[in-house]
N, CA and C of each residue as an Amber inpcrd file, in Angstrom:
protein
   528
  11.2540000  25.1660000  -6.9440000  12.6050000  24.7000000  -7.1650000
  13.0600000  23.9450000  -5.9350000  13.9220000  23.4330000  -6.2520000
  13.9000000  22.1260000  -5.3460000  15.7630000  22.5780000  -4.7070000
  16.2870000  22.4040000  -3.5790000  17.5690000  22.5780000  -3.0940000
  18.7780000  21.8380000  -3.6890000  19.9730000  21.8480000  -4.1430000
  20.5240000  20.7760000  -4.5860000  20.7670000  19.6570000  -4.0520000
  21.4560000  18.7700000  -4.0450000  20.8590000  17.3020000  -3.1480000
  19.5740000  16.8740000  -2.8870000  18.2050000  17.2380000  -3.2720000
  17.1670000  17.3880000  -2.9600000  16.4690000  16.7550000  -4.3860000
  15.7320000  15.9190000  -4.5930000  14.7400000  15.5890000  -5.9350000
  13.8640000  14.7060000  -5.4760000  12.3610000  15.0730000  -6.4160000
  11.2410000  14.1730000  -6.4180000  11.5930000  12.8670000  -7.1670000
  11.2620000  11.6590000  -6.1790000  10.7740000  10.6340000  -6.9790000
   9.8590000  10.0280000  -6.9720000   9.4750000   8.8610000  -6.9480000
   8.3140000   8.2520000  -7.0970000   6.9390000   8.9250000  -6.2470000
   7.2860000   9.1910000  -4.9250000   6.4090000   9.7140000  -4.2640000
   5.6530000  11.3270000  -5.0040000   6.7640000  11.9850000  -5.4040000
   6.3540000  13.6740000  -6.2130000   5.4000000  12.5460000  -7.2870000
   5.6280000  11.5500000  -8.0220000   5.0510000  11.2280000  -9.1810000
   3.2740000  10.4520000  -8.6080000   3.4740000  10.0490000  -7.6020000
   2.2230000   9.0660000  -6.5850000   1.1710000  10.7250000  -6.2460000
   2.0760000  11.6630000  -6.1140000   0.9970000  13.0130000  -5.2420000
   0.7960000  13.3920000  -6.5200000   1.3440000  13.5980000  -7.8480000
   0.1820000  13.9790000  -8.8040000  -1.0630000  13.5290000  -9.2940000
  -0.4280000  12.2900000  -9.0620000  -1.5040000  11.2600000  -9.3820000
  -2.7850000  11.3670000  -9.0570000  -2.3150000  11.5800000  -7.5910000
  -3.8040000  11.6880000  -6.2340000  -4.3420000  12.7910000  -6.4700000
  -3.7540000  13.9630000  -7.3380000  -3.9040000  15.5580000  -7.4510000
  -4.7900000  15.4040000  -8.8000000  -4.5050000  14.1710000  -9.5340000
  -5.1840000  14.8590000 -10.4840000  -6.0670000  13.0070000 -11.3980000
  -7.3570000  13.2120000 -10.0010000  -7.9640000  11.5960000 -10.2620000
  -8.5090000  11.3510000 -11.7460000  -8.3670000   9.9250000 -12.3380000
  -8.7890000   9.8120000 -13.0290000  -7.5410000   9.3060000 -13.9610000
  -6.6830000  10.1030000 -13.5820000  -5.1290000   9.5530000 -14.7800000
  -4.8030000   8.8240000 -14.5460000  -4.4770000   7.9600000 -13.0000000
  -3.8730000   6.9380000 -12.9180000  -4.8220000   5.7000000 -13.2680000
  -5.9840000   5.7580000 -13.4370000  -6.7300000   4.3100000 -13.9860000
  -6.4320000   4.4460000 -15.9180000  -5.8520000   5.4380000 -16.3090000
  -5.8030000   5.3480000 -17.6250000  -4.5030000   5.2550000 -18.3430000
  -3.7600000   4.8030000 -17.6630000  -2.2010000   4.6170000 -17.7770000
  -1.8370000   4.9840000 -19.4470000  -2.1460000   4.7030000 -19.9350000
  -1.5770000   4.6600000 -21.5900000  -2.5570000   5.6740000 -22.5590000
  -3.5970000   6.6860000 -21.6690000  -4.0920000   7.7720000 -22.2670000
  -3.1510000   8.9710000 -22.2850000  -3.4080000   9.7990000 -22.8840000
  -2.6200000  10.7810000 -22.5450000  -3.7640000  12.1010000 -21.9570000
  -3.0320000  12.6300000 -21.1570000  -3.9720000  13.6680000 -20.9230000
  -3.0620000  15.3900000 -20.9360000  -4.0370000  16.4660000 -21.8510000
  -3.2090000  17.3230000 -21.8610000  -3.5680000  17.9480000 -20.5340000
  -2.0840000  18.8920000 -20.2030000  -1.6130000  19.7210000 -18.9620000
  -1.1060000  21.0610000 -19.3410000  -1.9380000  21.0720000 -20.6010000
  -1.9500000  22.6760000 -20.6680000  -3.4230000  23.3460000 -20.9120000
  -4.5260000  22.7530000 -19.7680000  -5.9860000  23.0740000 -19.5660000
  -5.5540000  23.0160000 -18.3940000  -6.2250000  23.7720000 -17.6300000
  -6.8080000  23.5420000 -16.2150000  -7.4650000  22.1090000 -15.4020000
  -7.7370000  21.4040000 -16.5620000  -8.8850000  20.3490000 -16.5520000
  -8.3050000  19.3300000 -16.5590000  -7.4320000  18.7460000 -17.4840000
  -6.0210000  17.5040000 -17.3600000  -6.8000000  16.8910000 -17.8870000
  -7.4810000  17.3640000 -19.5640000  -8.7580000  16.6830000 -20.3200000
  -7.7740000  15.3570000 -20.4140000  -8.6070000  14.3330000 -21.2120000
  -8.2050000  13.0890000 -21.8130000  -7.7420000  14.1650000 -23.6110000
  -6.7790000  13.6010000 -24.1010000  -6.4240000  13.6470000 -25.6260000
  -6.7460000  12.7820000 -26.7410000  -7.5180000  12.8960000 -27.3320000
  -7.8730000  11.8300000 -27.8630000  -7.1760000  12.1290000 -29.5950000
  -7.0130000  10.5730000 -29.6590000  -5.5730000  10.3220000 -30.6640000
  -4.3500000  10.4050000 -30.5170000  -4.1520000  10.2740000 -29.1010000
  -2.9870000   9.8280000 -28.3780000  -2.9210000   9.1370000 -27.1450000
  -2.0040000   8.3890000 -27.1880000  -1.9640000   7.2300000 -26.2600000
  -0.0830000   6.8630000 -26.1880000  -0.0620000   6.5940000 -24.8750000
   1.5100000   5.7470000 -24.7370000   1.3000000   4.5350000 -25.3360000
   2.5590000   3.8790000 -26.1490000   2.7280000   2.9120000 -26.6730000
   3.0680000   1.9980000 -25.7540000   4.6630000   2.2020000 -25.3880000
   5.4040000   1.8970000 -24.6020000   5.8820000   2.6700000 -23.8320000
   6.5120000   2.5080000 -22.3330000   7.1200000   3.8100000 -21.4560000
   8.2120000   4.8030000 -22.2500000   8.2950000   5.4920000 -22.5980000
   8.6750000   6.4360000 -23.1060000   8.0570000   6.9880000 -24.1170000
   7.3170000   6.6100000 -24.9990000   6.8370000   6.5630000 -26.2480000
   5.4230000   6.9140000 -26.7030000   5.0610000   7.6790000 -27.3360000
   3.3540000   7.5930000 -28.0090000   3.4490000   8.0020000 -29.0570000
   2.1020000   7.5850000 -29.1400000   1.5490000   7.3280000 -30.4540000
   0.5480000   8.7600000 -30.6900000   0.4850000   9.8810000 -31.7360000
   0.3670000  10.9080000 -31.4180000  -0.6050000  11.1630000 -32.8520000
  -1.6460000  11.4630000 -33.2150000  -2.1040000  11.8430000 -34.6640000
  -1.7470000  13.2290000 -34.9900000  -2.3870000  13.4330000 -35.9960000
  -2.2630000  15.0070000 -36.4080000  -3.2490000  15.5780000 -36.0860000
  -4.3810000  15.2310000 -36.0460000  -5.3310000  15.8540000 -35.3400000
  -5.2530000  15.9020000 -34.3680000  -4.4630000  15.2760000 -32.9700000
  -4.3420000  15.3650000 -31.5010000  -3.5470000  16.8630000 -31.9040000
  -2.4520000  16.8780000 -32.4500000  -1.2810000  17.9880000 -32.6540000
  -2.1610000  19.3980000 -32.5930000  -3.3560000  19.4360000 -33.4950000
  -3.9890000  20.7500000 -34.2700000  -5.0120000  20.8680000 -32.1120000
  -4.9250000  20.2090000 -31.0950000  -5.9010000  20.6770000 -30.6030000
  -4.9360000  21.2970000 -29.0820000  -3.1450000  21.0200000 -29.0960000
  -2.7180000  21.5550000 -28.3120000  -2.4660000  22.7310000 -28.3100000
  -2.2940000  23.3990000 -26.8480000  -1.6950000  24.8710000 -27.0430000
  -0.1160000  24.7480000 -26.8270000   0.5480000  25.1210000 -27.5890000
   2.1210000  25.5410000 -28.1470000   2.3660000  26.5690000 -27.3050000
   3.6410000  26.2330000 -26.5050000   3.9780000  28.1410000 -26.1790000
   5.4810000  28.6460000 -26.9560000   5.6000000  29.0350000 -26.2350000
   6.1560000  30.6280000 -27.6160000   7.8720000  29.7870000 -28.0150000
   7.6700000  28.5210000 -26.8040000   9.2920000  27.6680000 -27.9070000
   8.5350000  26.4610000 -28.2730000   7.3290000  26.8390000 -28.8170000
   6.8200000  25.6680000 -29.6000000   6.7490000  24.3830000 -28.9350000
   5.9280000  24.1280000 -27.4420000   6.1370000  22.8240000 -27.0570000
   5.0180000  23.5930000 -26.2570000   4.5430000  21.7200000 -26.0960000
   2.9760000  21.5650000 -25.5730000   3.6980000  20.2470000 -24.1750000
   2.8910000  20.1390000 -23.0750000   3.0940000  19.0580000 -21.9610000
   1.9170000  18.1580000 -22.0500000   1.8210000  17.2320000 -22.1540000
   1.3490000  15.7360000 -22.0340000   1.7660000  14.9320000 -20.8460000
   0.7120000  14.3960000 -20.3720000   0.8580000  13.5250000 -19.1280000
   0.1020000  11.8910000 -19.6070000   1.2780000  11.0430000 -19.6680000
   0.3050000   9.6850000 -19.6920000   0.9420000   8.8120000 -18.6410000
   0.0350000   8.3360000 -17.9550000   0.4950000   7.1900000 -17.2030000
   0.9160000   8.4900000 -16.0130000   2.2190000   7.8040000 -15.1050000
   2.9140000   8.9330000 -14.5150000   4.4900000   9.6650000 -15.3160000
   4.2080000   9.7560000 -16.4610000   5.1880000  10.1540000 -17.0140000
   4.6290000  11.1790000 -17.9050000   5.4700000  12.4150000 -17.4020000
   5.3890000  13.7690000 -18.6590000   6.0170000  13.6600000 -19.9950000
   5.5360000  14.2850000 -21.0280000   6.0320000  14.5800000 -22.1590000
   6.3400000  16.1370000 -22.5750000   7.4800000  16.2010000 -23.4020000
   6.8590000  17.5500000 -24.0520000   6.9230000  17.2180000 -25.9070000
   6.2400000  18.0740000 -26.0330000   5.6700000  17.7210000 -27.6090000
   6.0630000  18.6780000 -28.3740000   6.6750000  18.6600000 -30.2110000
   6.6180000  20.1320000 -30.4010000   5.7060000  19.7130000 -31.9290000
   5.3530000  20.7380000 -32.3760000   4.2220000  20.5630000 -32.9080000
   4.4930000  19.5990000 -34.3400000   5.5880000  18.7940000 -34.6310000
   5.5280000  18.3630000 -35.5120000   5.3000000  16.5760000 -35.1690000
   5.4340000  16.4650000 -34.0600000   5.0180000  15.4000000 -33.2820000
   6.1540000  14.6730000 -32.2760000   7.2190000  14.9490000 -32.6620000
   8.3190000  14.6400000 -31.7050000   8.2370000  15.1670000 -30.1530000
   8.7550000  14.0370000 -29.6770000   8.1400000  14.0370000 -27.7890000
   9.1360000  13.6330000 -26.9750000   8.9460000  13.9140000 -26.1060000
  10.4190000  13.5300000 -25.0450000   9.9170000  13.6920000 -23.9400000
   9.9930000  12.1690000 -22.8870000   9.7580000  11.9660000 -22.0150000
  10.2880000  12.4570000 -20.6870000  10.2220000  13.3940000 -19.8400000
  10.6110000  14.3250000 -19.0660000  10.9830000  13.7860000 -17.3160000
  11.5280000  13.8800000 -16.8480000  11.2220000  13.3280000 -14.9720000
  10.6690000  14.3180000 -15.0710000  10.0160000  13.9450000 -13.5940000
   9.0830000  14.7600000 -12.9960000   9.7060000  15.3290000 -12.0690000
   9.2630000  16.8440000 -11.6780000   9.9140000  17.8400000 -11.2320000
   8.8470000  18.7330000 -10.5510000   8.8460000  18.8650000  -9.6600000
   8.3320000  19.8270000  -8.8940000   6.2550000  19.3860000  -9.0220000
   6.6590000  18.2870000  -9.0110000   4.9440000  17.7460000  -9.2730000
   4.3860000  18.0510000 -11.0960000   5.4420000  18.3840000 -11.8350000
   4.9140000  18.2780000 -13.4240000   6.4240000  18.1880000 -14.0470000
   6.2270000  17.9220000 -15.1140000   7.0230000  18.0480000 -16.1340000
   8.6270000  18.7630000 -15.8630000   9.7460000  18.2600000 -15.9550000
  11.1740000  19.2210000 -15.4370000  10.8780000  20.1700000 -16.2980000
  11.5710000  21.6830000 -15.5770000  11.5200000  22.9920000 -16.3390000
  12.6970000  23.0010000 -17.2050000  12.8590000  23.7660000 -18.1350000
  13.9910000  23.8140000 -19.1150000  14.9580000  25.1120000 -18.0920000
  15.4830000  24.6180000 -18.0740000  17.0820000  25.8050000 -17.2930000
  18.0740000  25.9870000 -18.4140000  18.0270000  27.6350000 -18.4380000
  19.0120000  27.7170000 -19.4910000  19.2340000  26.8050000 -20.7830000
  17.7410000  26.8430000 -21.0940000  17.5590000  25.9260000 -22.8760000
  17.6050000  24.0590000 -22.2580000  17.7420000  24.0260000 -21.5880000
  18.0880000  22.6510000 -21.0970000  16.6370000  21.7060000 -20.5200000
  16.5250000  20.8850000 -20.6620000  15.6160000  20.1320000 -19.6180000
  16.0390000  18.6410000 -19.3040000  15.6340000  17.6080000 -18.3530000
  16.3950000  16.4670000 -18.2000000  15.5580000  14.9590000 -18.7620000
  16.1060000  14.3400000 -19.1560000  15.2750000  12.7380000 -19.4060000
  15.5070000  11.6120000 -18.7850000  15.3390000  10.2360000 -18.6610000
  15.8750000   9.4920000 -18.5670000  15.8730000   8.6460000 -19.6590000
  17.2860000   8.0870000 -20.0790000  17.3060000   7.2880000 -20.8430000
  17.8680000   6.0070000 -20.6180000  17.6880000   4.8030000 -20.7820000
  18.2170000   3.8620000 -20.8210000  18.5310000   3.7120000 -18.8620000
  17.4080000   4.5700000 -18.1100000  17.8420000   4.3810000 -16.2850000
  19.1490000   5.7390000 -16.2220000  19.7220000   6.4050000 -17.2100000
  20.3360000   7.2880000 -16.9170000  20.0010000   8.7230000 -17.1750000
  20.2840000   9.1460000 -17.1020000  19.8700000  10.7070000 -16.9910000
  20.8350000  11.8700000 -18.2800000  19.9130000  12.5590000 -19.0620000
  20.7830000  13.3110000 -19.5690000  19.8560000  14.1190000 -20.2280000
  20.4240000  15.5510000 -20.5680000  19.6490000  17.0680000 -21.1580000
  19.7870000  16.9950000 -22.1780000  18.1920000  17.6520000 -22.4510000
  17.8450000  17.9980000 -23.9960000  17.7920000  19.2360000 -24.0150000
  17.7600000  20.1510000 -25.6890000  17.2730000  21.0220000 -25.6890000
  16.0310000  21.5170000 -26.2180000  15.6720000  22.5870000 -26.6550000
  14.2940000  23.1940000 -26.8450000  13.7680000  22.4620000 -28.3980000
  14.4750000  21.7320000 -28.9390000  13.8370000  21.2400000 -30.0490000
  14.1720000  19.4980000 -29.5660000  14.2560000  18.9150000 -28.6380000
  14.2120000  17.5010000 -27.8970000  15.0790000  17.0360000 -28.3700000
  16.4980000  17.4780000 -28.4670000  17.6960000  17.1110000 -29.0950000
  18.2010000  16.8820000 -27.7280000  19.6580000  16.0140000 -27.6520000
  20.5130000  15.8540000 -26.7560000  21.3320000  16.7300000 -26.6380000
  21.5120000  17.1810000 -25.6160000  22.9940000  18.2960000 -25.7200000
  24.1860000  17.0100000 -26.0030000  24.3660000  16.1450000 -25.2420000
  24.6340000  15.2220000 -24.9860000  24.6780000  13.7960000 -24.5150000
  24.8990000  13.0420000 -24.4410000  24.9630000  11.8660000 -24.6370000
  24.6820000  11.1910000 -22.8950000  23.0130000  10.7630000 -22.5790000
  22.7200000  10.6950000 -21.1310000  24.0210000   9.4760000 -20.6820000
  24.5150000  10.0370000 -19.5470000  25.1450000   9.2550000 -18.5550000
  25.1080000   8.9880000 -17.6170000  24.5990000   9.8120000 -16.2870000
  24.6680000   9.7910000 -15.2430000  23.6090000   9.4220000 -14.5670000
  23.8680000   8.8840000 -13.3260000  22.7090000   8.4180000 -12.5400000
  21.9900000   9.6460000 -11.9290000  22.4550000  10.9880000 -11.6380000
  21.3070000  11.9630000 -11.3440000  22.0710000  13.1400000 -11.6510000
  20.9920000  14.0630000 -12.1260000  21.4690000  15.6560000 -12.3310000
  20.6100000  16.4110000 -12.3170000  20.8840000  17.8090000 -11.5790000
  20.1770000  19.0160000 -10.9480000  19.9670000  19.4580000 -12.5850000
  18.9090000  20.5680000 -12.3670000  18.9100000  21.4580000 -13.6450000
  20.4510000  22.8390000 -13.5560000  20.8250000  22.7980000 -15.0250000
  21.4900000  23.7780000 -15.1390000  21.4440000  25.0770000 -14.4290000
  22.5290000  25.5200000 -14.1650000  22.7380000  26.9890000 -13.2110000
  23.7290000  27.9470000 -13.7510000  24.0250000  29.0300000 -14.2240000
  25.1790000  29.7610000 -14.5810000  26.3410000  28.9340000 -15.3260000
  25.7310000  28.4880000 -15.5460000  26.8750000  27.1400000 -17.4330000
  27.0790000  26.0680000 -17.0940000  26.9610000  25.7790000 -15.5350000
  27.2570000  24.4490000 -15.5530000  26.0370000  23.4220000 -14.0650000
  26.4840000  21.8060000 -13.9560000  25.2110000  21.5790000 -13.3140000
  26.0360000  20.6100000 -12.4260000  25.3140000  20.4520000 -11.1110000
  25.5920000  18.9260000 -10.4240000  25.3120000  17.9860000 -11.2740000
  26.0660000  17.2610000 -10.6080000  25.3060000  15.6760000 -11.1220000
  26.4740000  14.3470000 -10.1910000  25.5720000  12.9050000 -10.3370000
  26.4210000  12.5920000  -9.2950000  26.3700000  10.9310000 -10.1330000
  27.5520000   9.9620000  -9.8610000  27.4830000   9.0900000 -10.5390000
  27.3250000   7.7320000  -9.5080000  26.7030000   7.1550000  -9.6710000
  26.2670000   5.5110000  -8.8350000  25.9050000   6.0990000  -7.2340000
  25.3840000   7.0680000  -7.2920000  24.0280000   7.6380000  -6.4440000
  22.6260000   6.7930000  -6.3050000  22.3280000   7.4630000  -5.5070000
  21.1070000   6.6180000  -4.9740000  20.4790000   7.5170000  -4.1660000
  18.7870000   7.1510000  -4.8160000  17.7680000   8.1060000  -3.5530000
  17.5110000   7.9420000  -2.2350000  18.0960000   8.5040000  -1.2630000
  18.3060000   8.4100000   0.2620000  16.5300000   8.0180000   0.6950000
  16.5730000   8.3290000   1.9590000  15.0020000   7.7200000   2.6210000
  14.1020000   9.2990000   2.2790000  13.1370000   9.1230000   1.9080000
  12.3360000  10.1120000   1.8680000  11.8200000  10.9030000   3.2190000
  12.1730000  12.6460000   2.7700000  11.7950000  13.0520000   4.3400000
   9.9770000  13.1820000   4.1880000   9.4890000  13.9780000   5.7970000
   8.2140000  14.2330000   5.6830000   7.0880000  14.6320000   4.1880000
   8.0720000  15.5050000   3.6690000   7.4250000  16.2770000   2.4860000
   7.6120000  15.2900000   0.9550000   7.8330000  13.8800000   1.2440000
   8.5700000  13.3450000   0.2410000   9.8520000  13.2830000  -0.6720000
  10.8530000  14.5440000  -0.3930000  11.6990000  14.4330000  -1.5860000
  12.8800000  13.7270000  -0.4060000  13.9600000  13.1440000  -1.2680000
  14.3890000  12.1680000  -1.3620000  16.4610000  12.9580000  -1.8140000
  17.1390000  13.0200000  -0.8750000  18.7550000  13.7260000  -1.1640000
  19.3520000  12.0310000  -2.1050000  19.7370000  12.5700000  -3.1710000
  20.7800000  12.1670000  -4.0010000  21.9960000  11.0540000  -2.7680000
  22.4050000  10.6610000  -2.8170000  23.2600000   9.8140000  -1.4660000
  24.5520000   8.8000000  -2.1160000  25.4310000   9.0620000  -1.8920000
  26.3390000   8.1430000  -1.9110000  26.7880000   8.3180000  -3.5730000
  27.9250000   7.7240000  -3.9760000  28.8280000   7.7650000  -5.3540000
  29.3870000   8.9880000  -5.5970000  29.6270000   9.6710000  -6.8410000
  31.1310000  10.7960000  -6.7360000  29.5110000  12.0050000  -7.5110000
  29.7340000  13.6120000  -6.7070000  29.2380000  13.9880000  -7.1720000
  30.0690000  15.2980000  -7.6230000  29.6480000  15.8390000  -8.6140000
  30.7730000  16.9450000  -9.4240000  30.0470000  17.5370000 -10.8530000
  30.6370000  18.6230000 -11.1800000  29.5210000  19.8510000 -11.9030000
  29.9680000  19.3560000 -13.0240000  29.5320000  19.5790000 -14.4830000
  29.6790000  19.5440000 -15.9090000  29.1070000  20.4460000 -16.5890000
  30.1320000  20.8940000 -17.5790000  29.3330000  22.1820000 -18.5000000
  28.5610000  21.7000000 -19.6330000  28.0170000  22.9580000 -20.0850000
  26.8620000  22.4240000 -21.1510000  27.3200000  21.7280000 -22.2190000
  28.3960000  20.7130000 -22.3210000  28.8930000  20.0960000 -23.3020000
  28.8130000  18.7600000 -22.8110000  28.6800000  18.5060000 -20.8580000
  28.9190000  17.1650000 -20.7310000  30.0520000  17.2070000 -20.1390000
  31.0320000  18.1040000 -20.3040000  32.6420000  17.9200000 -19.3920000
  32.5770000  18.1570000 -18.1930000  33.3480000  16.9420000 -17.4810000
  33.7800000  17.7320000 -16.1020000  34.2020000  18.7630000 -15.6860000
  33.6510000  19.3760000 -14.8840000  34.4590000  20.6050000 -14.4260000
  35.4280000  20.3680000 -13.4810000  36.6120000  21.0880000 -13.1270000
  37.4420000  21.0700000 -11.7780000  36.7960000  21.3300000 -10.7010000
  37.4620000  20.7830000  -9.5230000  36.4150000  20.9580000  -8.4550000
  37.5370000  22.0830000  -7.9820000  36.5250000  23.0260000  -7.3440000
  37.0140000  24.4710000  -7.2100000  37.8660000  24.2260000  -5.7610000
């Protein structure tokens, strides 16, 4: 877990890469990340950045866990999958896939940021330029932010624009 003000970017996404050779020459394969091995998947492939192309036979060879979702890695971008083929493209977090906090996990959409839940639904409607994972009902998040200089270890403090908590609906909270 990462401190608040604190997130991986490009660099957390460059050290998996190096962690796990072979993926980055195959950009538009997918490879599953629920083996030890980070096999290739075959009958799936990224289309476009966000997006793949997924058979039913790729579906029958993942392992599901117990909220029905499998992780996929293509290119440097995670997925999670649930077994009917619907996928949602994840930031990267802690060197894999963001964790779900309190039913929640984060995307980017459209360059903005916003949480899904356990069946890759929106809680709401992405807005913001960055947001922590959920904590006790509600989350940071900060608007026309920007990733500061990266320290030694790579991660990178949130910097500059208005930052302030929202509950699991998307509302502002008061600042205490």
């Amino acid at each position: 877990m990462i401190a608040p003000g604190i997130s991986y970017w490009p660099a957390a996404a460059l050290l998996s890469l190096a962690l796990c050779p072979g993926i980055a020459g195959a950009a538009d394969a997918c490879h599953r990340r629920d083996t030890a091995d980070v096999t290739v998947l075959a009958g799936c492939h990224q289309t476009a950045p966000g997006t793949l192309a997924i058979s039913s036979q790729a579906l029958t060879q993942l392992h599901f866990d117990h909220n029905g979702l499998a992780t996929l890695q293509a290119g440097n971008q995670y997925y999670y999958v649930r077994r009917d083929g619907r996928h949602l493209p994840v930031i990267t977090y802690d060197n894999g896939p963001d964790y779900f906090e309190e039913g929640l996990t984060r995307s980017r959409v459209n360059g903005r940021i916003g949480y899904y839940d356990m069946q890759l639904q929106p809680a709401f409607q992405a807005r913001f330029s960055w947001g922590w994972p959920f904590a006790n009902g509600s989350a940071n998040v900060c608007e026309n932010c920007r990733p500061g200089k990266p320290d030694a270890g790579g991660h990178s403090a949130m910097v500059g624009g208005e930052h302030f908590r929202i509950d699991r609906q998307g509302k502002r909270l008061p600042t205490p």
